[in-house]
PDB file of C-alpha atoms in Angstrom:
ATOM      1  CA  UNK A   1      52.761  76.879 102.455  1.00 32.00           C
ATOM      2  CA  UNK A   2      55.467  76.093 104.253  1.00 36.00           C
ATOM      3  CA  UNK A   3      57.045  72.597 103.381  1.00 37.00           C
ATOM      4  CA  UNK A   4      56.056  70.465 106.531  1.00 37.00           C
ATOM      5  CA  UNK A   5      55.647  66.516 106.480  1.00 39.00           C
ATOM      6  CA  UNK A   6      51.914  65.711 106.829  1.00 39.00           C
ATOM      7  CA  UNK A   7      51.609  64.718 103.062  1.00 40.00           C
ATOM      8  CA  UNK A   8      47.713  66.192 102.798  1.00 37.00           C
ATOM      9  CA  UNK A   9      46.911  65.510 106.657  1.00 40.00           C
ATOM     10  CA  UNK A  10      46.762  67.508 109.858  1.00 45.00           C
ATOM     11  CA  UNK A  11      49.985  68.752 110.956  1.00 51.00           C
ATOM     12  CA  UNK A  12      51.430  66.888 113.711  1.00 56.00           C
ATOM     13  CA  UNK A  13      52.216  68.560 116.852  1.00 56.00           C
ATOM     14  CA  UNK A  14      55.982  68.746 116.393  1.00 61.00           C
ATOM     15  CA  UNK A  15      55.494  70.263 112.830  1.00 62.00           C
ATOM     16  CA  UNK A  16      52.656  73.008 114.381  1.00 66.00           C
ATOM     17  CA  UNK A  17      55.523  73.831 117.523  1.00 64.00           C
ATOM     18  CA  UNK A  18      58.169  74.072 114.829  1.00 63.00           C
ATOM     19  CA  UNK A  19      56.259  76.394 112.932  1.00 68.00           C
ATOM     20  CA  UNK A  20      54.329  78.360 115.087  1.00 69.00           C
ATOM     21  CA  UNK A  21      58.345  78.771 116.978  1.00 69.00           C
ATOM     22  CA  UNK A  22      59.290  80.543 113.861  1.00 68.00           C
ATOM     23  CA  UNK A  23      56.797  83.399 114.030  1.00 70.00           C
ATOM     24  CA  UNK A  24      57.505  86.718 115.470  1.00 69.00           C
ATOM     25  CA  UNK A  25      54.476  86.914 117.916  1.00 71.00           C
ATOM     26  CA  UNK A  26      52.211  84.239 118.668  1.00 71.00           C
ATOM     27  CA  UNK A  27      48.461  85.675 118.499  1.00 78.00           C
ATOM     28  CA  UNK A  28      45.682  85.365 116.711  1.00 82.00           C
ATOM     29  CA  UNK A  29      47.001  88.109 114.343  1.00 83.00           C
ATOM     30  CA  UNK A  30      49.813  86.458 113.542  1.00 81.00           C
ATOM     31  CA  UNK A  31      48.589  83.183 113.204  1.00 81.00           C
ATOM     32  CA  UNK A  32      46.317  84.874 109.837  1.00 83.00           C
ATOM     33  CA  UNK A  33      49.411  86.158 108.654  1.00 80.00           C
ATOM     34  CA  UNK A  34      51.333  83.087 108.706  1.00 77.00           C
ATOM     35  CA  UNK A  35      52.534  81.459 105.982  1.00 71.00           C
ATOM     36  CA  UNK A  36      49.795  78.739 107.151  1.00 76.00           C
ATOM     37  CA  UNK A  37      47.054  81.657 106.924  1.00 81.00           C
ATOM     38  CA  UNK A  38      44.885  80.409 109.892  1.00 84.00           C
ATOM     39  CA  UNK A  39      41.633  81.979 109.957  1.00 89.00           C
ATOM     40  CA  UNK A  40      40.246  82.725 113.825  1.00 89.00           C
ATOM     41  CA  UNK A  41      37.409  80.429 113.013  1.00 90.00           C
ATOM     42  CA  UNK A  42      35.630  79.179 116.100  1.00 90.00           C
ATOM     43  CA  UNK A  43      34.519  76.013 117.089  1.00 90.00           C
ATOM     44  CA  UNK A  44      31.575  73.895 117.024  1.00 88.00           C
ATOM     45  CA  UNK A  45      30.218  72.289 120.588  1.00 81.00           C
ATOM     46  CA  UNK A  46      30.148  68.291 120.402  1.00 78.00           C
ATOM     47  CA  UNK A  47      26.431  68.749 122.522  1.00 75.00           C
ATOM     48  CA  UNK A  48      24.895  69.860 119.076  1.00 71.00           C
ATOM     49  CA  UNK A  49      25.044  72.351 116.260  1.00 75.00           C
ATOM     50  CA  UNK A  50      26.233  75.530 118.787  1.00 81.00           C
ATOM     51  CA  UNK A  51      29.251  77.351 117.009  1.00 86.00           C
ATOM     52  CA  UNK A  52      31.183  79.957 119.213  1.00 87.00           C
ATOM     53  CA  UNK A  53      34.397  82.047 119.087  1.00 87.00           C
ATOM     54  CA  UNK A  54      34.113  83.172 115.672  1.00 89.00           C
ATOM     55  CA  UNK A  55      36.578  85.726 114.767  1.00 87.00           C
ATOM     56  CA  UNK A  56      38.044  85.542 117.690  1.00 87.00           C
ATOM     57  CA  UNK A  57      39.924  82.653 118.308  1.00 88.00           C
ATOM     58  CA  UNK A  58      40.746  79.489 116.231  1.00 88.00           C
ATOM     59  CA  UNK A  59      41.291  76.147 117.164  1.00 88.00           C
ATOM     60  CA  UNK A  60      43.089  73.665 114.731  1.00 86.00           C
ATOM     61  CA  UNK A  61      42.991  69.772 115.475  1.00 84.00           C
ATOM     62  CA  UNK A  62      46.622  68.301 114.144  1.00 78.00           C
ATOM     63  CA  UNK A  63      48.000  64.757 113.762  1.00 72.00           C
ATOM     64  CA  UNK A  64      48.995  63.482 116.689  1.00 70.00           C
ATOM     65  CA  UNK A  65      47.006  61.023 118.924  1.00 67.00           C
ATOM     66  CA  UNK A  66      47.004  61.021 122.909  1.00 70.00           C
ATOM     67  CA  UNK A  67      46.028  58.545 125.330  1.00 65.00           C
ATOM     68  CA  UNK A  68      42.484  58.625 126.353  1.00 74.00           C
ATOM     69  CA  UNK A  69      40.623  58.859 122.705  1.00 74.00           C
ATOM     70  CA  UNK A  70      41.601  62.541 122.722  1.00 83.00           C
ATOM     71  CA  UNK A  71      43.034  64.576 119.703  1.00 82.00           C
ATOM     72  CA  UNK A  72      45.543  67.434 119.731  1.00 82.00           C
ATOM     73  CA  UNK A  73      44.803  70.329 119.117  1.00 84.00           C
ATOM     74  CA  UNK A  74      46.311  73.760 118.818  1.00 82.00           C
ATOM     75  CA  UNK A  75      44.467  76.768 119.881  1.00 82.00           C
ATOM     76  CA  UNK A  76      45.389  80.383 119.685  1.00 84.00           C
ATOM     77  CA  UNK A  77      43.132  83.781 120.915  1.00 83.00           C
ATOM     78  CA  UNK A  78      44.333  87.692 120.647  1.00 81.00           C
ATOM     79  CA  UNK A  79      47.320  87.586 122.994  1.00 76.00           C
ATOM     80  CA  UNK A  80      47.766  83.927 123.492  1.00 74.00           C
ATOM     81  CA  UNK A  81      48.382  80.057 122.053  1.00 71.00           C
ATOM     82  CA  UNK A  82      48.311  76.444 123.303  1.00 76.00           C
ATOM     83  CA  UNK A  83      48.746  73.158 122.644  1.00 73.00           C
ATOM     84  CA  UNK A  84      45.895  71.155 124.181  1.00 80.00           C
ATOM     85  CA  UNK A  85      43.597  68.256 123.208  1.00 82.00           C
ATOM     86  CA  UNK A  86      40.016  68.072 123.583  1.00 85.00           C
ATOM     87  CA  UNK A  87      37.395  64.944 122.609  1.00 83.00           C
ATOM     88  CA  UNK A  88      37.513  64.281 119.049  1.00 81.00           C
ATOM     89  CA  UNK A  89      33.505  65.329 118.753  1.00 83.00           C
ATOM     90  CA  UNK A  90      34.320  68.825 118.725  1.00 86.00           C
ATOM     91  CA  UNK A  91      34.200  70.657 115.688  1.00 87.00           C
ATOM     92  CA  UNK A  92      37.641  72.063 115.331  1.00 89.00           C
ATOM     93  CA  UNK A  93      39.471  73.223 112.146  1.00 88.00           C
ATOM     94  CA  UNK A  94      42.270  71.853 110.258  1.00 83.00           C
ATOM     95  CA  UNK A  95      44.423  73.039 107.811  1.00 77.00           C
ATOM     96  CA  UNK A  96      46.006  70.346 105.717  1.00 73.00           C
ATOM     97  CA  UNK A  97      49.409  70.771 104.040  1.00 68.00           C
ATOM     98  CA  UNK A  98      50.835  69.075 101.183  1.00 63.00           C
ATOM     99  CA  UNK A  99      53.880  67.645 101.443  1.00 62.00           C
ATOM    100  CA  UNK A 100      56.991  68.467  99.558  1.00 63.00           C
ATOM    101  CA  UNK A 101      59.022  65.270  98.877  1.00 70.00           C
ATOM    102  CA  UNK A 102      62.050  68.289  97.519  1.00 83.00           C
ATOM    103  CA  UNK A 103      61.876  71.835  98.534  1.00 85.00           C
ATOM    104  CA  UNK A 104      64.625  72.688  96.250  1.00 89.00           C
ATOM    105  CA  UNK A 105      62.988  70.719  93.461  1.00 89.00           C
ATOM    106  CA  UNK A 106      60.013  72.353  94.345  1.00 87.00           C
ATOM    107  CA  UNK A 107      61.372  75.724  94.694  1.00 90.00           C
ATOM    108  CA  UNK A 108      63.557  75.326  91.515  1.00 89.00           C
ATOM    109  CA  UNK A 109      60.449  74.380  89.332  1.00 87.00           C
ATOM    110  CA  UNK A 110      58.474  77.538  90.269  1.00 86.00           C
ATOM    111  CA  UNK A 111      61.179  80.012  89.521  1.00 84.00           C
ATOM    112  CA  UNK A 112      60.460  81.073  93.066  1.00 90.00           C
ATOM    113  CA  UNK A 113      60.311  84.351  94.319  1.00 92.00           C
ATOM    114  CA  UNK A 114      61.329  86.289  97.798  1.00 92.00           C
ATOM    115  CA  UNK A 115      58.257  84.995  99.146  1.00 88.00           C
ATOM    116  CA  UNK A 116      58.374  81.592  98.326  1.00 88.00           C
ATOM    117  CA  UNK A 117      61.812  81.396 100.232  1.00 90.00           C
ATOM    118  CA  UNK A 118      60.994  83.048 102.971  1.00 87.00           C
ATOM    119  CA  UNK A 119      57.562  81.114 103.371  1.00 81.00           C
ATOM    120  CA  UNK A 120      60.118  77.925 103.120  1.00 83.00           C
ATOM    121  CA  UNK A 121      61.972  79.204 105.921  1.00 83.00           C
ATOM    122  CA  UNK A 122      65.145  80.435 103.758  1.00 90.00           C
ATOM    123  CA  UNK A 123      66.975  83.353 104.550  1.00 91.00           C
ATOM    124  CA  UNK A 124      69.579  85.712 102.669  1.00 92.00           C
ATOM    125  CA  UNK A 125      67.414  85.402  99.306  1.00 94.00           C
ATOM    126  CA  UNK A 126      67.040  89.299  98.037  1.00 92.00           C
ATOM    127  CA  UNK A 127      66.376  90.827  94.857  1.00 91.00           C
ATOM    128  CA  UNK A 128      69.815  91.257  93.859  1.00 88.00           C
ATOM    129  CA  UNK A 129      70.675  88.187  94.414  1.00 91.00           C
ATOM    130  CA  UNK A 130      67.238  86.112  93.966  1.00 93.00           C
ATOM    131  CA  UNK A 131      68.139  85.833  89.720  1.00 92.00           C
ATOM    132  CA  UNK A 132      71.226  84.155  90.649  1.00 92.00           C
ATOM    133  CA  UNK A 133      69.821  81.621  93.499  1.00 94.00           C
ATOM    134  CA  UNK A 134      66.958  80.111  91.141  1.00 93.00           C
ATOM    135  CA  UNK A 135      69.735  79.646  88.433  1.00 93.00           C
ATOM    136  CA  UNK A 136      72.325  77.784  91.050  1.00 93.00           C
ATOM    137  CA  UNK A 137      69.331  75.728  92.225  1.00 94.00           C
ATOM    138  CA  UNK A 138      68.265  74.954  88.920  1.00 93.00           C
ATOM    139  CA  UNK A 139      71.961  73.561  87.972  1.00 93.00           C
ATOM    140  CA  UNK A 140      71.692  72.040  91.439  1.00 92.00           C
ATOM    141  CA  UNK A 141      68.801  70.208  90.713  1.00 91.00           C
ATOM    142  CA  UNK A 142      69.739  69.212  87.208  1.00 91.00           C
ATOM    143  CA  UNK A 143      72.985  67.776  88.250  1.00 92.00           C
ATOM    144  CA  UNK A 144      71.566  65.608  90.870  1.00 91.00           C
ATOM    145  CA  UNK A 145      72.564  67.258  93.845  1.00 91.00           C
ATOM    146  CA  UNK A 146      70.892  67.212  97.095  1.00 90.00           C
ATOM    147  CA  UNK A 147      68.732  69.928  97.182  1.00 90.00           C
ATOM    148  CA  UNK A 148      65.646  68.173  99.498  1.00 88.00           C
ATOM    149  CA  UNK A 149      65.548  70.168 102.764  1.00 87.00           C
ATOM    150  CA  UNK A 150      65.272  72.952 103.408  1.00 86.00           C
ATOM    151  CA  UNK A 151      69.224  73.149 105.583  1.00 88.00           C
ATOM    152  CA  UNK A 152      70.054  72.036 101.960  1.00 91.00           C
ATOM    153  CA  UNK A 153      68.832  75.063 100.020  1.00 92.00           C
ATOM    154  CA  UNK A 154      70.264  77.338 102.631  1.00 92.00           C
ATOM    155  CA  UNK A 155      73.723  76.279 101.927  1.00 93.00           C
ATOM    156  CA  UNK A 156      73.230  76.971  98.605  1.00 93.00           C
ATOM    157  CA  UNK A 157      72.296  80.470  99.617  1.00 94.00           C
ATOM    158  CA  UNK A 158      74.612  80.850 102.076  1.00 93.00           C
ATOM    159  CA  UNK A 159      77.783  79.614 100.065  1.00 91.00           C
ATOM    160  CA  UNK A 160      77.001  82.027  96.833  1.00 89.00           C
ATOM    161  CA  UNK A 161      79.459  84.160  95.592  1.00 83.00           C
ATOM    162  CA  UNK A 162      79.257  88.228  97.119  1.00 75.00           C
ATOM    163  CA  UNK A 163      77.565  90.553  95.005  1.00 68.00           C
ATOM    164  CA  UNK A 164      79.761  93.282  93.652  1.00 64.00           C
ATOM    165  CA  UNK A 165      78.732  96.546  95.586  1.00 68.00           C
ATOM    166  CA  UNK A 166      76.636  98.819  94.392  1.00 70.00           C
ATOM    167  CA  UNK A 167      77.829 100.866  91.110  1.00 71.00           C
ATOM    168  CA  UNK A 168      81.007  98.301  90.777  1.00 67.00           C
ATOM    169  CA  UNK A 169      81.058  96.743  87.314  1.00 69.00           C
ATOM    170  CA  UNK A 170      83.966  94.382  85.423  1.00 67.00           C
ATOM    171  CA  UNK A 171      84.886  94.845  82.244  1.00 70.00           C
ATOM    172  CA  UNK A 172      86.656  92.388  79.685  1.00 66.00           C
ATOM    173  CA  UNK A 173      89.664  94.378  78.209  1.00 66.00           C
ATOM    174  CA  UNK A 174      89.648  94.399  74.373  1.00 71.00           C
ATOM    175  CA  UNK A 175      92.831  92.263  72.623  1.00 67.00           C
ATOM    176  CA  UNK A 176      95.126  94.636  70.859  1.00 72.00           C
ATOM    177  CA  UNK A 177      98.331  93.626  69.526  1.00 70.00           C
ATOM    178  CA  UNK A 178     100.056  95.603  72.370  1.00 72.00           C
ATOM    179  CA  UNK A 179      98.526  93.397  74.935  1.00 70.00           C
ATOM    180  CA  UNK A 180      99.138  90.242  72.629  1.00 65.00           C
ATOM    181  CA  UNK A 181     102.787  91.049  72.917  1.00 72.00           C
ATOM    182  CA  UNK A 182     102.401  92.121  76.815  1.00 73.00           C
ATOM    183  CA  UNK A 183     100.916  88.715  77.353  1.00 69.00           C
ATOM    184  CA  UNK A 184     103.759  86.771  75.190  1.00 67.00           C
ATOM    185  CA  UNK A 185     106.502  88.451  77.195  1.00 71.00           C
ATOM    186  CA  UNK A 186     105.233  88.440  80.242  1.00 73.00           C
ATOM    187  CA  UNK A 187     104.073  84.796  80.511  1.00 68.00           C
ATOM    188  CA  UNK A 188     105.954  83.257  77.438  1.00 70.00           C
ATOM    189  CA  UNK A 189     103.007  82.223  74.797  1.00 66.00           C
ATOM    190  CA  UNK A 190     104.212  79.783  71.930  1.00 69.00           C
ATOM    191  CA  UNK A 191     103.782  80.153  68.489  1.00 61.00           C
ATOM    192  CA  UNK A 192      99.935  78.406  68.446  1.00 65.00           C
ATOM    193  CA  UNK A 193      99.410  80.271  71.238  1.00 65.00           C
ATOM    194  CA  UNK A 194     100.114  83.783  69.456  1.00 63.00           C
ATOM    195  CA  UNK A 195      98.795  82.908  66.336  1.00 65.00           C
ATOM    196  CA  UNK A 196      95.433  82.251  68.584  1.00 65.00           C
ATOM    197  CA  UNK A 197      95.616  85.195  70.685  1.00 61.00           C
ATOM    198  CA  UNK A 198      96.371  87.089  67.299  1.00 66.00           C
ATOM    199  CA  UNK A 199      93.468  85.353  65.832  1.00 67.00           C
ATOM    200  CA  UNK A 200      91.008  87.011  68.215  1.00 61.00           C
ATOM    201  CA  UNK A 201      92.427  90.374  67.973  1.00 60.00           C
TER     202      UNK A 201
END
């Protein structure tokens, strides 16, 4: 899932706005294909064992407390969402998430793939470049850096190298002794410096 902050709890209602913000429609559709996968479950009434709504629309109780012995709850239908609260004897769902004290330690020990970034939130990860991205956050995380938000990965991303285009190659030239000499008059190599060059030749 996406890394949020609830460490194994509810989400809290900023972390369900955030998240729900990012998706392209807000429905009941879209809340099942979420990276949070949230089922249109139902509820169950707090007057007894009645259960209603199933498949149809879902309503998920989160973290965050409210005056009045209430708890907050998101709920979502076929063409609509809200944030609401309700009395905490209803039977709503939840949908804990664990937390991730690193995402690019996390993301880094997975060898992730195009979907883990882009369940993480990160864009600009593709498959020509997602090879070089878990090896720069690998080095990343092995030299200490700061690689714990998600912003932090991102730069990474965002600050690689351009990929050659598309049928562009480079090629080492091979050491003759023509280009041994080129080099020597052209930049002036001393005598270790030919007899290394030479060496390799």
């Amino acid at each position: 899932g996406v890394p949020l902050n609830s460490n194994n709890a509810e989400d809290s209602l900023n972390e369900f706005d955030v998240t729900v913000n990012s998706w392209t429609r807000i429905d009941s559709a879209a809340a099942l294909a979420s990276n949070l996968k949230l089922p249109s479950s139902g509820y169950r009434s707090n007057g007894g064992d009645t259960s209603a709504y199933e498949g149809a629309y879902g309503i998920y109780w989160n973290g965050s407390a409210i005056t009045g012995g209430d708890g907050q709850d998101f709920y979502f239908g076929p063409n609509t969402d809200t944030l609401d609260h309700s009395p905490r004897a209803y039977g709503y769902s939840v949908r804990c998430i664990k937390k991730y004290d690193s995402v690019g330690k996390e993301l880094a020990a997975i060898h992730a793939t195009l979907q883990d970034y882009k369940d993480a939130g990160i864009t600009g990860v593709t498959a020509n470049n997602l090879d070089v991205v878990n090896e720069t956050l690998r080095t990343a995380v092995a030299n200490g850096e700061n690689v714990d938000t998600v912003s932090d990965v991102q730069s990474i991303v965002d600050n690689l190298p351009a990929p050659l285009p598309a049928g562009v190659t480079i090629t080492t030239p091979t050491l003759t002794a023509t280009l041994v000499s080129t080099i020597d008059t052209t930049y002036g190599v001393d005598v270790d410096g030919n007899i290394l060059l030479s060496s390799l030749i």
